[in-house]
PDB file of C-alpha atoms in Angstrom:
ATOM      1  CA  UNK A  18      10.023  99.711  89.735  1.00 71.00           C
ATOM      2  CA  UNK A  19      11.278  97.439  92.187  1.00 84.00           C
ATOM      3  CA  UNK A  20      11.471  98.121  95.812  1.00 87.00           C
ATOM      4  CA  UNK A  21      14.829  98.264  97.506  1.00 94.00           C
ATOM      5  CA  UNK A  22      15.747  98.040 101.300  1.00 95.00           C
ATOM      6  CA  UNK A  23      17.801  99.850 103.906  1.00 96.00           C
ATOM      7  CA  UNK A  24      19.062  97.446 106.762  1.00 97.00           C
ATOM      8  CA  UNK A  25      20.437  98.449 110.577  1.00 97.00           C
ATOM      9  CA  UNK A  26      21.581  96.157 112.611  1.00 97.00           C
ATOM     10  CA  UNK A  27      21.370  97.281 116.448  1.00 96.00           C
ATOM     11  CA  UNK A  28      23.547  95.289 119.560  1.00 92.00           C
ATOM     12  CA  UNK A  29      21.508  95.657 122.893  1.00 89.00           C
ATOM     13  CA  UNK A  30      23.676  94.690 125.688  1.00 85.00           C
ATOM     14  CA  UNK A  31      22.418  92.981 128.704  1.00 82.00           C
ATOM     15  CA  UNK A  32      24.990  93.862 131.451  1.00 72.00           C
ATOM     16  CA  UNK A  33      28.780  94.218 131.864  1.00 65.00           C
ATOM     17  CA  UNK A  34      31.393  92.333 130.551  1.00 64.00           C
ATOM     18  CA  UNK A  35      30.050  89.405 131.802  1.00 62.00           C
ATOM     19  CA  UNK A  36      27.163  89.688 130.262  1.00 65.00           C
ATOM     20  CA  UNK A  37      23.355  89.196 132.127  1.00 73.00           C
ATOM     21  CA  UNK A  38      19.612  88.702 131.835  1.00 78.00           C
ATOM     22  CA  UNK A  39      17.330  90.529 129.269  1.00 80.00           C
ATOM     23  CA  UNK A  40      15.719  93.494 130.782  1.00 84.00           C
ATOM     24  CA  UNK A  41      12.557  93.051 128.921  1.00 89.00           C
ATOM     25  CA  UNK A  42      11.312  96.259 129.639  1.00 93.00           C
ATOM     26  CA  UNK A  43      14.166  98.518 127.724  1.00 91.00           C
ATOM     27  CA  UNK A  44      13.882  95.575 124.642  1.00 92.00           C
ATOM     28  CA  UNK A  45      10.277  96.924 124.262  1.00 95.00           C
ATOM     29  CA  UNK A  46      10.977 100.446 124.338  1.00 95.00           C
ATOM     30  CA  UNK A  47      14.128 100.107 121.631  1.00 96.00           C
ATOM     31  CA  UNK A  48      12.150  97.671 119.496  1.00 96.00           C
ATOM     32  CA  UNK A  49       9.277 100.457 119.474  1.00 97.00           C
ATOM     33  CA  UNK A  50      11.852 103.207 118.994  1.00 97.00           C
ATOM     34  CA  UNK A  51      12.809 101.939 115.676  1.00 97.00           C
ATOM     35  CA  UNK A  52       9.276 100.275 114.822  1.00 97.00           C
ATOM     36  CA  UNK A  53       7.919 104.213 114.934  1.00 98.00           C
ATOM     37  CA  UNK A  54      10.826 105.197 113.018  1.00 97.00           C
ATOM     38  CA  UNK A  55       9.544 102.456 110.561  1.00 96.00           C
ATOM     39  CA  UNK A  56      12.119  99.733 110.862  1.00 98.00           C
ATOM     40  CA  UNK A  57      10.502  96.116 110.665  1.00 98.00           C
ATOM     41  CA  UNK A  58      12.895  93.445 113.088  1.00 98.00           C
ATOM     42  CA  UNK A  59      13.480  90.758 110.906  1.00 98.00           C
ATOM     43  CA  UNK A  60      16.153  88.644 112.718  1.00 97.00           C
ATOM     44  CA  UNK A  61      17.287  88.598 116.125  1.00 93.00           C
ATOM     45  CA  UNK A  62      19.799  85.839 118.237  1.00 89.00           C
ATOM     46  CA  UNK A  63      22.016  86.420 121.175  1.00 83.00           C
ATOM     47  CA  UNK A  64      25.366  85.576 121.591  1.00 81.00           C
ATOM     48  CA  UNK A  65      24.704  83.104 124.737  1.00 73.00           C
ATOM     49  CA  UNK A  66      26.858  82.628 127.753  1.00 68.00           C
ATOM     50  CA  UNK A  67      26.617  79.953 130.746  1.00 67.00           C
ATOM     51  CA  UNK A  68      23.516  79.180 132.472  1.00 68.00           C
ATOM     52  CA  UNK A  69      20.796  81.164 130.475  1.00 66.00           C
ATOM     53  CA  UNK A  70      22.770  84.974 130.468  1.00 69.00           C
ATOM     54  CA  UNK A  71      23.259  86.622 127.380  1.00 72.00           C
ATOM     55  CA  UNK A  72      26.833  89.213 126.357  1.00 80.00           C
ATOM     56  CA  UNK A  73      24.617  91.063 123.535  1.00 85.00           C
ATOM     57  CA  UNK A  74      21.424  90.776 121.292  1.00 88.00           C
ATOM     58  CA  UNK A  75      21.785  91.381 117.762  1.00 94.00           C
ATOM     59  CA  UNK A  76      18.300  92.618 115.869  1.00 96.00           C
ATOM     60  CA  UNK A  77      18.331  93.085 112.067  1.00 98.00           C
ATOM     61  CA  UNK A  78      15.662  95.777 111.084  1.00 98.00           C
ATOM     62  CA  UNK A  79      14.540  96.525 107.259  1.00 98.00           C
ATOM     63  CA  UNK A  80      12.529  99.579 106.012  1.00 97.00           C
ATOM     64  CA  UNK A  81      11.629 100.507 102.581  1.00 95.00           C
ATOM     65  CA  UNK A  82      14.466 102.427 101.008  1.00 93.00           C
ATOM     66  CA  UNK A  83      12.546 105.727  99.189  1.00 81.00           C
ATOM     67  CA  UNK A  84      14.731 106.482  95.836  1.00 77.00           C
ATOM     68  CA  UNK A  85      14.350 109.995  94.962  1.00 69.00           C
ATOM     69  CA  UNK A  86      13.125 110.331  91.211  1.00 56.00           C
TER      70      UNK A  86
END
């Protein structure tokens, strides 16, 4: 049988509109959250703004998808 995959894709945002700086606390409590919920991050990038701030960062997570049968 081969194994199949369920993907999420999860936007953490760093401040307003504006954006702002990665509070690195709440990044390790949502990247646990889905970790005990089984979800592996396999990609992550930020969608940058001027002088080192960040609007968003996007995580891609993958778990194994259980087929009934």
């Amino acid at each position: 049988m081969m194994v199949q995959w369920e993907y999420r894709t999860v936007k953490y945002q760093t401040g307003g509109f504006l954006g702002g700086k990665v509070n690195e606390e709440e990044l390790d409590e949502l990247l646990n959250k889905h970790g005990y919920e089984g979800w592996e991050l396999v990609s992550c990038f930020d969608t940058s703004q001027t002088q080192g701030q960040s609007r968003d960062v996007v995580m891609v997570f993958k778990r194994q998808a259980y087929v009934g049968g």
